[in-house]
Amino acid sequence: MADQLSPDEKLNLITRNLQEVLGEEKVKQVLQERELKVYWGTATTGKPHVAYFVPMSKIADFLKAGCEVTILFADLHAYLDNMKAPWELLELRVKYYEQVIKAMLESIGVPLDKLKFVKGTDYQLSREYTLDVYRLSSMVTEHDAKKAGAEVVKQVEHPLLSGLLYPGLQALDEEYLKVDAQFGGVDQRKIFTLAEKYLPSLGYAKRAHLMNPMVPGLTGAKMSSSEEESKIDLLDTKEDVKKKLKKAFCEPGNIQNNGVLSFVKYVVFPLRGEFCVKRDPKWGGDKIYTDFEEVEKEFAEETIHPGDLKASVEVALNQLLEPIRKKFESPELRKLTNSAYPSASKTRGGAGGDNDELAPSRLDIRVGKIVSVEKHPDADSLYLEKIDMRGIESQAMLLCASIEGEPRRVEPLDPPEGSSPGEQVFVEGYENGKPDDKLNPKKKVWEKLQVDLKISDECVAQWKDNHLMTKLGQITCKTLKGGNIS
């Protein structure tokens, strides 16, 4: 098909549904001479969700236009972004991403033989790349690096140096992947402009940048891997899809921040070319639309009911997800999923609090500094008079390792050297969860989680064999191997 297209027709395919293009003249110039080389990168952090069909549909457009497309699994970026992917899980996350992205592409009919797949650490640890990182870091100001990553890199009170390196590495990828253009979401615009500003300073060419709009999630905000309510997972069952769509924000007549409507625009129409709204015969029966503007217009006029729109998107979505579900029924891929995302397993029970995910991320554990210790006036023991938590409002409780016996042996847990009061402590593999604002004592969340808090034979604090960590490393104790944590 691409051989029969003119450069202008190829440009229309490449740029359709994009929010912005930087360097369009460069793209036009390349298309007059040869096929465009473009790459899309994804940091291997949380599980990909249905919003990933938006870049996948654009990759299909690029291929139809004859582009040479590279997909980068940015494992090093995943680690640099505030340790969203622990180092021990990087390889597993890359394998999961490769399998699920390929399954997505297959489900929309994209031939994999026309794509090139690359893992970041296959070239980002080379001598040449590392030297360029140093060269770039000698030019980029802290202000520019922080500004560039503001909408992509996780923002925390005490940012790590790694997060400042992230935008520069993404800029260098353009040179090392030898592409003409980089494709990504409009949230990466500041990284793209940083690349345009600094790559020529290293003697490298300025690339074009193709930007997708940010598709709203089910709650009306950006769809996020770390926000369960905002997304539909690629492996969600039909029942889960129905339940999540039922709760999705889809106000009658409102076409702003409508994730359900956006899915029709950016996924269904580019892939299918039409959309069928299923309706009861008494309301006119099913209607097939061949133009998104007509769907949007009729929804705005409330001719299309939100319930009918959701039910129709549910059908379209399940058609896309079914081949992916089937592929991941294999024992090998199920094992890979559970290994790459150990927090995926959930404890579920009957009504009440047991129905919530019993994950250690629900505990708000912080580094504290013991300011003073006094002898208890009424017992042969010590008590803490004050713990510095740097303004964190909480009923502070000191976590200690202990071994029962006579006498009972107790040691405080030690954070990594260089830690500061108030820093978050998380369980490896559960770093993206949100702590409860307040634990409900009736639900016994602490009590249920505490039974699996132990000290390993290497004196490392663990929950179900997953390390307790801060951004600087592991939580340990000095001598109490095999002890309990309470």
XYZ file of C-alpha atoms in Angstrom:
486
model
C 0.000 0.000 0.000
C 2.779 2.466 0.972
C 4.341 2.157 -2.512
C 1.145 3.543 -4.035
C 0.973 6.587 -1.743
C 2.333 10.021 -2.582
C 4.513 11.882 -0.033
C 1.518 14.075 0.847
C -0.722 11.032 1.424
C 1.956 9.481 3.619
C 2.200 12.711 5.615
C -1.571 12.736 6.145
C -1.449 9.166 7.485
C 1.541 9.918 9.729
C 0.002 13.067 11.237
C -3.703 12.209 11.455
C -5.172 12.456 14.972
C -1.915 13.905 16.342
C -2.202 16.920 18.626
C 1.057 18.519 17.527
C 4.016 18.029 15.195
C 7.371 19.721 15.759
C 9.542 19.803 12.653
C 6.884 18.984 10.055
C 9.012 20.479 7.282
C 11.773 17.988 8.086
C 9.249 15.139 7.830
C 8.079 16.435 4.431
C 11.659 16.682 3.227
C 12.502 13.101 4.257
C 9.325 11.745 2.626
C 10.366 13.309 -0.686
C 13.592 11.274 -0.557
C 12.868 8.049 1.355
C 10.730 6.420 4.060
C 10.598 8.085 7.493
C 12.391 6.387 10.404
C 10.469 6.834 13.658
C 10.621 5.371 17.139
C 8.222 5.047 20.036
C 9.568 4.292 23.499
C 7.786 2.995 26.559
C 9.274 2.820 30.051
C 8.643 -0.670 31.434
C 6.940 0.369 34.686
C 3.279 -0.405 35.460
C 1.179 -2.776 33.361
C 0.142 -1.417 29.967
C -3.604 -0.670 29.794
C -6.160 -0.051 27.047
C -4.929 3.527 26.453
C -1.854 1.891 24.893
C -4.089 1.073 21.930
C -3.821 4.791 21.065
C -0.069 4.672 20.237
C -0.560 1.187 18.764
C -3.123 2.552 16.276
C -0.656 5.295 15.310
C 2.102 2.726 14.832
C -0.311 0.991 12.439
C -0.646 4.328 10.583
C 3.145 4.730 10.421
C 3.525 1.269 8.915
C 0.767 1.915 6.358
C 2.689 5.052 5.383
C 5.822 2.942 4.823
C 7.732 4.181 7.899
C 10.542 2.164 9.452
C 9.336 1.825 13.049
C 11.397 0.975 16.140
C 9.761 0.186 19.492
C 12.043 0.850 22.460
C 11.489 -0.955 25.754
C 13.058 1.694 27.988
C 14.053 -0.435 30.973
C 16.761 1.903 32.239
C 14.310 4.824 32.122
C 11.868 2.772 34.215
C 14.505 2.442 36.924
C 15.641 6.080 36.740
C 12.052 7.339 37.171
C 12.059 7.235 40.954
C 12.644 3.463 40.881
C 9.204 2.748 39.419
C 10.679 -0.599 38.375
C 13.108 -2.146 40.908
C 16.390 -3.276 39.355
C 15.656 -6.945 40.130
C 12.393 -6.780 38.150
C 13.688 -4.901 35.087
C 14.338 -7.974 32.947
C 10.965 -9.509 33.833
C 9.126 -6.251 33.102
C 10.808 -5.991 29.681
C 9.743 -9.555 28.845
C 6.177 -8.805 29.956
C 6.039 -5.573 27.940
C 7.413 -7.295 24.847
C 4.816 -10.056 25.044
C 1.860 -7.779 25.758
C 2.803 -5.090 23.196
C 3.236 -7.753 20.512
C -0.136 -9.254 21.497
C -1.756 -5.819 21.182
C -0.251 -5.258 17.755
C -1.374 -8.700 16.606
C -4.906 -8.029 17.865
C -5.160 -4.963 15.595
C -3.581 -6.709 12.620
C -0.135 -5.081 12.626
C 2.549 -7.314 11.035
C 5.393 -7.730 13.539
C 7.976 -8.466 10.851
C 7.931 -4.804 9.834
C 8.844 -3.630 13.337
C 12.173 -3.470 15.158
C 12.159 -4.097 18.918
C 15.029 -2.778 21.046
C 15.779 -2.947 24.783
C 17.304 0.228 26.237
C 20.092 -1.420 28.234
C 21.298 -3.211 25.086
C 22.980 0.057 24.055
C 22.507 2.564 26.911
C 25.289 0.981 28.989
C 27.862 1.200 26.188
C 30.994 3.326 26.542
C 29.910 5.736 23.786
C 26.426 6.289 25.183
C 27.735 6.763 28.719
C 30.249 9.356 27.512
C 27.448 11.224 25.756
C 25.422 11.197 28.980
C 28.359 12.890 30.717
C 28.810 15.355 27.858
C 25.116 16.221 27.919
C 25.071 16.590 31.713
C 27.845 19.175 31.399
C 25.551 21.313 29.206
C 22.012 20.849 30.540
C 21.114 22.980 33.553
C 19.288 21.522 36.540
C 16.396 23.887 35.759
C 16.065 22.607 32.175
C 16.321 18.944 33.208
C 13.712 19.322 35.943
C 11.377 21.295 33.686
C 11.714 18.758 30.864
C 10.681 15.838 33.049
C 7.953 17.636 34.994
C 5.035 15.865 33.287
C 6.701 12.487 32.777
C 9.055 11.761 35.681
C 7.357 11.083 39.005
C 7.468 14.257 41.102
C 8.470 13.830 44.747
C 9.457 16.163 47.581
C 13.117 15.107 47.491
C 13.802 14.180 43.830
C 16.607 11.810 42.972
C 19.400 12.746 40.602
C 18.259 9.857 38.370
C 15.048 11.698 37.512
C 17.091 14.632 36.204
C 19.068 12.298 33.922
C 15.918 10.780 32.421
C 15.082 13.542 29.846
C 18.662 13.662 28.566
C 18.775 9.923 28.003
C 15.514 10.075 26.078
C 17.017 12.798 23.884
C 20.141 10.702 23.207
C 17.991 7.729 22.201
C 17.035 9.624 19.037
C 20.667 9.616 17.907
C 21.513 6.070 18.981
C 18.400 4.605 17.352
C 19.260 6.552 14.150
C 15.728 7.887 13.564
C 14.266 10.953 11.883
C 11.449 11.414 14.395
C 10.324 10.429 17.860
C 6.663 9.672 18.605
C 5.052 10.073 22.027
C 2.333 11.722 24.065
C 1.996 15.498 24.277
C 2.988 15.172 27.960
C 6.540 14.587 26.663
C 6.678 17.859 24.754
C 9.210 19.421 27.153
C 11.538 16.439 26.746
C 11.213 16.785 22.979
C 12.091 20.483 23.066
C 15.070 19.707 25.330
C 16.268 17.241 22.690
C 15.862 19.865 19.955
C 17.824 22.372 22.017
C 20.760 20.216 23.140
C 21.384 17.457 20.566
C 22.894 19.932 18.055
C 25.326 21.007 20.811
C 26.672 17.450 20.760
C 27.001 17.579 16.968
C 23.837 15.531 16.379
C 20.897 16.379 14.136
C 17.651 17.861 15.443
C 14.789 15.411 15.029
C 11.073 15.881 14.357
C 8.557 15.074 17.097
C 5.085 13.589 16.649
C 2.709 14.011 19.599
C -0.492 12.166 20.451
C -3.092 13.859 22.664
C -3.446 12.512 26.203
C -6.526 10.303 26.286
C -8.701 10.754 29.396
C -9.071 7.769 31.702
C -12.331 6.360 32.977
C -12.452 8.960 35.746
C -12.054 11.853 33.294
C -8.388 12.462 34.174
C -5.286 11.009 32.464
C -5.378 7.208 32.281
C -2.625 5.931 34.571
C -1.078 2.511 35.290
C -0.885 3.385 38.990
C -4.525 4.458 39.358
C -6.711 1.358 39.274
C -9.994 3.228 38.874
C -8.772 5.223 35.850
C -7.839 2.290 33.617
C -8.886 -0.984 32.070
C -6.092 -3.545 32.172
C -5.337 -5.512 29.005
C -5.972 -8.758 30.880
C -9.192 -7.661 32.594
C -12.066 -10.124 32.211
C -15.250 -9.229 30.343
C -16.942 -8.814 33.712
C -14.226 -6.374 34.866
C -14.531 -4.378 31.635
C -18.295 -4.115 32.063
C -17.965 -3.061 35.707
C -15.300 -0.422 35.019
C -17.133 1.027 32.026
C -20.311 1.212 34.064
C -18.512 3.458 36.568
C -16.743 5.508 33.878
C -17.303 9.248 33.614
C -19.646 9.742 30.634
C -21.993 12.617 31.410
C -24.878 13.066 28.918
C -23.935 15.631 26.275
C -20.463 16.241 27.750
C -17.720 15.669 25.162
C -14.895 17.090 27.328
C -12.594 14.715 29.262
C -14.773 11.809 28.182
C -12.549 8.723 28.117
C -15.242 6.525 26.577
C -15.771 8.906 23.655
C -12.017 9.419 23.242
C -11.499 5.670 22.871
C -13.915 5.707 19.922
C -12.024 8.592 18.306
C -8.431 7.488 18.809
C -8.716 3.700 18.668
C -11.936 2.392 17.101
C -12.150 4.694 14.069
C -8.458 4.578 13.063
C -8.491 0.764 13.301
C -11.991 -0.106 12.092
C -13.086 2.915 10.080
C -16.555 2.660 11.589
C -18.356 2.347 14.911
C -21.613 0.570 15.668
C -23.799 2.028 18.446
C -26.010 -0.732 19.767
C -29.501 0.371 20.798
C -32.824 -1.162 21.694
C -35.124 -1.372 18.617
C -37.620 0.926 20.326
C -34.929 3.666 20.284
C -34.162 3.162 16.613
C -32.005 0.036 16.776
C -28.302 -0.286 15.979
C -26.638 2.479 13.959
C -23.295 2.333 12.153
C -21.232 5.530 12.012
C -18.424 6.047 9.496
C -17.384 9.455 10.807
C -16.370 10.271 14.392
C -17.613 13.869 14.140
C -21.132 12.511 13.683
C -20.800 10.358 16.810
C -19.495 13.326 18.794
C -22.254 15.613 17.469
C -25.058 13.176 18.304
C -23.615 12.505 21.771
C -23.398 16.269 22.420
C -27.031 16.594 21.318
C -27.898 13.631 23.596
C -29.161 11.610 20.637
C -26.694 8.913 21.756
C -27.283 7.857 25.367
C -24.205 7.285 27.602
C -25.450 3.768 28.401
C -25.601 2.874 24.703
C -22.156 4.404 24.084
C -20.624 2.422 26.956
C -22.268 -0.822 25.857
C -20.994 -0.329 22.295
C -17.443 0.507 23.428
C -17.564 -2.584 25.643
C -18.204 -4.748 22.553
C -15.403 -3.079 20.559
C -12.989 -3.254 23.469
C -13.604 -6.941 24.165
C -12.991 -7.720 20.491
C -9.532 -6.157 20.870
C -8.789 -7.732 24.255
C -9.928 -11.298 23.583
C -6.832 -12.366 21.560
C -4.599 -10.882 24.283
C -6.476 -12.723 27.047
C -6.209 -15.983 25.102
C -2.458 -15.558 24.571
C -1.902 -14.900 28.289
C -3.777 -18.042 29.334
C -0.567 -20.012 28.746
C 1.169 -21.152 31.971
C 4.428 -19.490 30.880
C 2.861 -16.051 30.409
C 0.793 -16.335 33.585
C 3.971 -17.082 35.497
C 5.712 -14.145 33.787
C 2.856 -11.792 34.724
C 2.935 -12.815 38.388
C 6.739 -12.613 38.540
C 6.986 -9.202 36.850
C 4.139 -7.758 38.942
C 4.051 -9.574 42.291
C 1.388 -7.145 43.534
C -1.057 -8.460 40.929
C -2.342 -11.160 43.263
C -5.166 -9.917 45.462
C -6.805 -11.237 48.573
C -10.550 -11.126 48.204
C -13.269 -12.119 50.569
C -16.893 -11.412 51.300
C -18.557 -8.111 52.067
C -16.776 -5.379 53.952
C -13.111 -4.510 54.252
C -11.861 -7.954 53.170
C -13.018 -7.111 49.684
C -10.270 -4.476 49.350
C -6.808 -5.369 48.077
C -4.725 -6.442 51.041
C -1.448 -4.975 49.804
C 1.441 -3.569 51.868
C 1.234 -0.321 49.899
C -1.779 0.514 52.095
C 0.624 1.118 55.002
C 2.169 4.586 55.223
C 5.631 3.637 56.495
C 8.199 6.431 56.843
C 11.771 6.888 57.937
C 11.885 8.506 61.385
C 14.682 9.877 63.521
C 14.755 9.024 67.233
C 15.286 12.372 68.918
C 15.185 11.325 72.561
C 14.804 8.198 74.700
C 13.788 8.060 78.352
C 13.523 5.300 80.943
C 9.910 4.329 81.524
C 8.895 5.596 84.985
C 6.785 2.526 85.808
C 8.670 -0.302 84.103
C 12.125 -1.720 83.530
C 12.210 -0.557 79.915
C 12.759 2.470 77.695
C 10.197 4.537 75.878
C 10.569 7.030 73.026
C 9.769 10.561 73.984
C 10.023 12.008 70.484
C 10.343 10.815 66.863
C 11.157 13.304 64.076
C 9.026 12.553 60.972
C 9.627 15.908 59.225
C 6.104 17.209 59.390
C 4.369 13.928 58.498
C 1.101 13.883 60.422
C 0.705 10.423 61.900
C 0.395 8.400 65.053
C 4.062 7.412 64.913
C 4.901 3.815 65.752
C 8.465 2.513 65.738
C 8.883 -0.683 63.701
C 11.362 -3.047 65.353
C 12.764 -6.497 64.743
C 12.337 -8.898 67.625
C 13.030 -12.485 68.623
C 11.042 -13.997 71.446
C 12.933 -15.583 74.313
C 14.193 -14.789 77.755
C 15.083 -12.026 77.550
C 13.219 -10.840 74.433
C 15.664 -9.301 71.939
C 14.601 -6.137 70.094
C 16.359 -3.940 67.520
C 15.110 -0.899 65.577
C 15.123 -1.212 61.779
C 17.841 0.700 59.942
C 17.122 2.707 56.772
C 19.869 3.033 54.122
C 22.673 5.463 54.850
C 21.768 8.994 53.762
C 18.030 8.599 54.416
C 16.070 11.550 55.770
C 13.143 11.651 58.217
C 9.812 11.480 56.416
C 11.045 9.471 53.400
C 8.605 6.832 52.160
C 9.287 3.166 52.822
C 7.748 0.745 50.318
C 7.657 -2.977 49.661
C 9.490 -4.032 46.513
C 6.952 -4.629 43.736
C 4.273 -2.544 45.473
C 5.849 0.886 45.068
C 3.006 2.374 42.991
C 0.223 1.798 45.530
C -1.383 4.589 47.535
C -1.360 4.371 51.363
C -4.679 4.574 53.192
C -5.304 8.043 54.623
C -6.242 6.310 57.862
C -6.329 2.611 58.665
C -9.730 1.455 59.864
C -9.046 -0.523 63.066
C -12.137 -2.666 62.467
C -10.652 -4.010 59.229
C -7.415 -5.123 60.945
C -5.317 -4.158 57.913
C -2.117 -3.705 59.935
C -2.644 -6.941 61.841
C -3.204 -8.956 58.644
C -0.165 -7.495 56.887
C 2.112 -7.575 59.939
C 2.119 -11.381 60.193
C 4.151 -11.567 56.970
C 6.719 -8.933 57.987
C 9.975 -10.773 58.752
C 13.750 -10.382 58.846
C 15.579 -12.532 56.293
C 18.711 -14.597 56.932
C 20.631 -11.664 55.426
C 19.097 -9.289 58.021
C 16.918 -7.574 55.386
C 13.369 -6.508 56.297
C 10.803 -8.277 54.083
C 7.110 -8.770 53.483
C 6.404 -12.157 51.879
C 10.035 -12.328 50.644
C 9.808 -8.841 49.034
C 12.287 -6.320 50.444
C 11.254 -3.214 52.394
C 13.034 -0.312 50.702
C 13.442 3.410 50.375
C 14.646 5.116 47.207
C 18.204 4.637 48.518
C 18.068 0.902 49.160
C 16.985 -1.817 51.579
C 15.754 -1.609 55.178
C 17.846 -3.819 57.448
C 18.538 -4.697 61.061
C 21.869 -5.448 62.650
C 21.713 -9.003 64.011
C 18.207 -10.497 64.377
C 18.104 -12.993 61.509
C 14.655 -14.600 61.169
C 13.069 -12.117 63.553
C 9.540 -10.732 63.396
C 8.728 -7.094 62.642
C 6.213 -5.293 64.805
